[in-house]
């Protein structure tokens, strides 16, 4: 398409130069007046302008068609995770999660990220996951909403194999708060409502208050109608996290996953966000992945993951007394 533009520019320049040369010749022998020459040049412009518009339109059309073609290509990709033919609907959920001899590797033949994990989490239990980088903490939690399927074994939700539950119903029961919060271009109200599209304004505001977000929202130029820009560029890290937590409050799921939700925050922001997270986790089955001791110290159950699976389990005090992997992680600042 760049060739079209270059050719069009050269064509216009050539016609203009040729007209000026010819016009000068005819002016010299008196067969053309200056007015006639100016008029002729204006006609040339009237001729070339539509051609230029046509070239621009053709370029825009080709760009649009290429984008549409890529969109169709993307939409034609079949998802790796699908509903089973006999997948069941899910209504009332208590929140019991059970891993039964679960192993996982990302590719066939690759080294296992998780090996023979057996774990039972009661409804409403708060479980913290710690371990060195690559131990499989995030992977383990990603298996619960079926972002990946287990390579071996099974995961059960309230006694039902999650592979036999409709994906939409399964993921509706799970709220996720991550370090990298995705916010889209739009208002604060619209971004929070993403957690429950049919929520009323009053429900959104209640969720924001529960997430310690209402006060800073009311200080924004248009409070809940303030546009936050793509990915929330107009907000601080702590403000973004509180909007993400407000979404989770609005969704009101029985199961929560906090994936390093406070690791990128300063101490002051972390304190506010941590308070919101603890309020959100009350009476919900909660999995917490953290690199800061402050986020897991009070957990009633801490699991220490290694490449071989769950190496240690207990409270903060119990694990310190064992003087094992957890104690060394604490000494290193987790």
PDB file of C-alpha atoms in Angstrom, residues 37-161:
ATOM      1  CA  UNK A  37      -3.384  28.452 -16.393  1.00  0.00           C
ATOM      2  CA  UNK A  38      -4.544  28.872 -12.773  1.00  0.00           C
ATOM      3  CA  UNK A  39      -7.967  27.508 -13.703  1.00  0.00           C
ATOM      4  CA  UNK A  40      -6.368  24.496 -15.373  1.00  0.00           C
ATOM      5  CA  UNK A  41      -4.223  23.773 -12.299  1.00  0.00           C
ATOM      6  CA  UNK A  42      -7.349  23.900 -10.121  1.00  0.00           C
ATOM      7  CA  UNK A  43      -9.002  21.372 -12.427  1.00  0.00           C
ATOM      8  CA  UNK A  44      -5.980  19.119 -12.037  1.00  0.00           C
ATOM      9  CA  UNK A  45      -6.364  19.319  -8.245  1.00  0.00           C
ATOM     10  CA  UNK A  46     -10.070  18.490  -8.564  1.00  0.00           C
ATOM     11  CA  UNK A  47      -9.067  15.446 -10.589  1.00  0.00           C
ATOM     12  CA  UNK A  48      -6.283  14.144  -8.320  1.00  0.00           C
ATOM     13  CA  UNK A  49      -8.046  14.726  -4.970  1.00  0.00           C
ATOM     14  CA  UNK A  50     -10.730  12.021  -5.500  1.00  0.00           C
ATOM     15  CA  UNK A  51      -8.033   9.614  -6.670  1.00  0.00           C
ATOM     16  CA  UNK A  52      -6.106  10.273  -3.437  1.00  0.00           C
ATOM     17  CA  UNK A  53      -9.239   9.651  -1.387  1.00  0.00           C
ATOM     18  CA  UNK A  54      -9.784   6.393  -3.262  1.00  0.00           C
ATOM     19  CA  UNK A  55      -6.234   5.282  -2.451  1.00  0.00           C
ATOM     20  CA  UNK A  56      -6.744   6.128   1.252  1.00  0.00           C
ATOM     21  CA  UNK A  57     -10.055   4.272   1.303  1.00  0.00           C
ATOM     22  CA  UNK A  58      -8.435   1.245  -0.310  1.00  0.00           C
ATOM     23  CA  UNK A  59      -5.715   1.268   2.350  1.00  0.00           C
ATOM     24  CA  UNK A  60      -8.239   1.518   5.194  1.00  0.00           C
ATOM     25  CA  UNK A  61     -10.330  -1.243   3.646  1.00  0.00           C
ATOM     26  CA  UNK A  62      -7.330  -3.557   3.348  1.00  0.00           C
ATOM     27  CA  UNK A  63      -6.274  -2.865   6.941  1.00  0.00           C
ATOM     28  CA  UNK A  64      -9.800  -3.494   8.155  1.00  0.00           C
ATOM     29  CA  UNK A  65     -10.108  -6.677   6.137  1.00  0.00           C
ATOM     30  CA  UNK A  66      -6.758  -7.944   7.434  1.00  0.00           C
ATOM     31  CA  UNK A  67      -7.906  -7.284  11.005  1.00  0.00           C
ATOM     32  CA  UNK A  68     -11.220  -9.027  10.324  1.00  0.00           C
ATOM     33  CA  UNK A  69      -9.358 -11.969   8.804  1.00  0.00           C
ATOM     34  CA  UNK A  70      -7.152 -12.261  11.910  1.00  0.00           C
ATOM     35  CA  UNK A  71     -10.258 -12.039  14.105  1.00  0.00           C
ATOM     36  CA  UNK A  72     -11.909 -14.910  12.218  1.00  0.00           C
ATOM     37  CA  UNK A  73      -8.699 -16.920  12.477  1.00  0.00           C
ATOM     38  CA  UNK A  74      -8.559 -16.368  16.229  1.00  0.00           C
ATOM     39  CA  UNK A  75     -12.240 -17.230  16.701  1.00  0.00           C
ATOM     40  CA  UNK A  76     -11.801 -20.445  14.728  1.00  0.00           C
ATOM     41  CA  UNK A  77      -9.226 -21.774  17.215  1.00  0.00           C
ATOM     42  CA  UNK A  78     -10.828 -24.526  19.249  1.00  0.00           C
ATOM     43  CA  UNK A  79     -10.252 -24.151  23.019  1.00  0.00           C
ATOM     44  CA  UNK A  80      -8.182 -26.839  24.700  1.00  0.00           C
ATOM     45  CA  UNK A  81     -10.554 -26.976  27.665  1.00  0.00           C
ATOM     46  CA  UNK A  82     -14.118 -27.938  26.769  1.00  0.00           C
ATOM     47  CA  UNK A  83     -17.264 -29.103  28.498  1.00  0.00           C
ATOM     48  CA  UNK A  84     -17.614 -32.864  28.694  1.00  0.00           C
ATOM     49  CA  UNK A  85     -20.580 -34.223  26.681  1.00  0.00           C
ATOM     50  CA  UNK A  86     -22.315 -35.133  29.937  1.00  0.00           C
ATOM     51  CA  UNK A  87     -21.232 -32.004  31.869  1.00  0.00           C
ATOM     52  CA  UNK A  88     -23.563 -31.153  34.732  1.00  0.00           C
ATOM     53  CA  UNK A  89     -24.898 -27.787  35.853  1.00  0.00           C
ATOM     54  CA  UNK A  90     -23.818 -26.438  39.223  1.00  0.00           C
ATOM     55  CA  UNK A  91     -26.073 -24.470  41.522  1.00  0.00           C
ATOM     56  CA  UNK A  92     -25.433 -24.538  45.257  1.00  0.00           C
ATOM     57  CA  UNK A  93     -21.758 -24.811  46.208  1.00  0.00           C
ATOM     58  CA  UNK A  94     -20.276 -25.373  49.658  1.00  0.00           C
ATOM     59  CA  UNK A  95     -16.680 -24.909  48.538  1.00  0.00           C
ATOM     60  CA  UNK A  96     -14.926 -28.160  49.446  1.00  0.00           C
ATOM     61  CA  UNK A  97     -11.913 -28.766  47.183  1.00  0.00           C
ATOM     62  CA  UNK A  98     -10.090 -32.092  46.977  1.00  0.00           C
ATOM     63  CA  UNK A  99      -6.985 -32.957  44.959  1.00  0.00           C
ATOM     64  CA  UNK A 100      -6.639 -36.687  44.477  1.00  0.00           C
ATOM     65  CA  UNK A 101      -3.217 -37.901  43.257  1.00  0.00           C
ATOM     66  CA  UNK A 102      -2.914 -34.881  40.941  1.00  0.00           C
ATOM     67  CA  UNK A 103       0.065 -34.549  38.625  1.00  0.00           C
ATOM     68  CA  UNK A 104       0.494 -31.977  35.877  1.00  0.00           C
ATOM     69  CA  UNK A 105       2.904 -31.157  33.078  1.00  0.00           C
ATOM     70  CA  UNK A 106       2.427 -28.499  30.431  1.00  0.00           C
ATOM     71  CA  UNK A 107       3.439 -30.687  27.482  1.00  0.00           C
ATOM     72  CA  UNK A 108       3.554 -34.414  26.868  1.00  0.00           C
ATOM     73  CA  UNK A 109       6.929 -35.731  27.856  1.00  0.00           C
ATOM     74  CA  UNK A 110       7.854 -32.572  29.758  1.00  0.00           C
ATOM     75  CA  UNK A 111       8.921 -32.624  33.392  1.00  0.00           C
ATOM     76  CA  UNK A 112       5.991 -32.614  35.809  1.00  0.00           C
ATOM     77  CA  UNK A 113       5.254 -29.305  37.529  1.00  0.00           C
ATOM     78  CA  UNK A 114       3.090 -31.043  40.140  1.00  0.00           C
ATOM     79  CA  UNK A 115       3.524 -34.654  41.219  1.00  0.00           C
ATOM     80  CA  UNK A 116       0.991 -36.799  43.072  1.00  0.00           C
ATOM     81  CA  UNK A 117      -0.603 -33.975  45.045  1.00  0.00           C
ATOM     82  CA  UNK A 118      -3.225 -35.023  47.569  1.00  0.00           C
ATOM     83  CA  UNK A 119      -5.032 -32.209  49.322  1.00  0.00           C
ATOM     84  CA  UNK A 120      -8.401 -31.647  50.950  1.00  0.00           C
ATOM     85  CA  UNK A 121      -9.650 -28.148  51.751  1.00  0.00           C
ATOM     86  CA  UNK A 122     -12.827 -27.761  53.772  1.00  0.00           C
ATOM     87  CA  UNK A 123     -15.499 -25.157  52.953  1.00  0.00           C
ATOM     88  CA  UNK A 124     -14.475 -21.742  54.281  1.00  0.00           C
ATOM     89  CA  UNK A 125     -10.874 -22.801  54.951  1.00  0.00           C
ATOM     90  CA  UNK A 126      -8.028 -20.311  54.366  1.00  0.00           C
ATOM     91  CA  UNK A 127      -4.995 -22.021  52.825  1.00  0.00           C
ATOM     92  CA  UNK A 128      -1.694 -20.309  52.053  1.00  0.00           C
ATOM     93  CA  UNK A 129       0.698 -21.700  49.450  1.00  0.00           C
ATOM     94  CA  UNK A 130       4.410 -20.955  49.671  1.00  0.00           C
ATOM     95  CA  UNK A 131       7.460 -22.287  47.923  1.00  0.00           C
ATOM     96  CA  UNK A 132      10.358 -21.321  45.737  1.00  0.00           C
ATOM     97  CA  UNK A 133       9.826 -20.038  42.214  1.00  0.00           C
ATOM     98  CA  UNK A 134       8.735 -22.861  39.929  1.00  0.00           C
ATOM     99  CA  UNK A 135       7.345 -25.004  42.741  1.00  0.00           C
ATOM    100  CA  UNK A 136       3.888 -24.993  41.120  1.00  0.00           C
ATOM    101  CA  UNK A 137       1.891 -22.675  43.390  1.00  0.00           C
ATOM    102  CA  UNK A 138       0.174 -20.758  40.592  1.00  0.00           C
ATOM    103  CA  UNK A 139      -0.184 -23.919  38.521  1.00  0.00           C
ATOM    104  CA  UNK A 140      -1.976 -25.698  41.354  1.00  0.00           C
ATOM    105  CA  UNK A 141      -4.466 -22.856  41.692  1.00  0.00           C
ATOM    106  CA  UNK A 142      -4.906 -22.609  37.913  1.00  0.00           C
ATOM    107  CA  UNK A 143      -6.146 -26.192  37.856  1.00  0.00           C
ATOM    108  CA  UNK A 144      -9.147 -25.355  40.061  1.00  0.00           C
ATOM    109  CA  UNK A 145     -10.978 -23.151  37.493  1.00  0.00           C
ATOM    110  CA  UNK A 146      -9.672 -25.474  34.739  1.00  0.00           C
ATOM    111  CA  UNK A 147      -7.370 -23.035  33.022  1.00  0.00           C
ATOM    112  CA  UNK A 148      -5.513 -26.316  32.510  1.00  0.00           C
ATOM    113  CA  UNK A 149      -6.620 -29.905  32.989  1.00  0.00           C
ATOM    114  CA  UNK A 150      -4.741 -32.307  35.221  1.00  0.00           C
ATOM    115  CA  UNK A 151      -2.390 -34.773  33.540  1.00  0.00           C
ATOM    116  CA  UNK A 152      -3.152 -37.413  36.146  1.00  0.00           C
ATOM    117  CA  UNK A 153      -5.614 -37.778  39.007  1.00  0.00           C
ATOM    118  CA  UNK A 154      -8.670 -35.607  39.598  1.00  0.00           C
ATOM    119  CA  UNK A 155      -9.875 -32.485  41.383  1.00  0.00           C
ATOM    120  CA  UNK A 156     -13.257 -32.524  43.094  1.00  0.00           C
ATOM    121  CA  UNK A 157     -15.563 -29.676  44.044  1.00  0.00           C
ATOM    122  CA  UNK A 158     -18.073 -30.767  46.672  1.00  0.00           C
ATOM    123  CA  UNK A 159     -17.397 -34.355  45.623  1.00  0.00           C
ATOM    124  CA  UNK A 160     -17.907 -33.724  41.889  1.00  0.00           C
ATOM    125  CA  UNK A 161     -15.077 -34.113  39.395  1.00  0.00           C
TER     126      UNK A 161
END
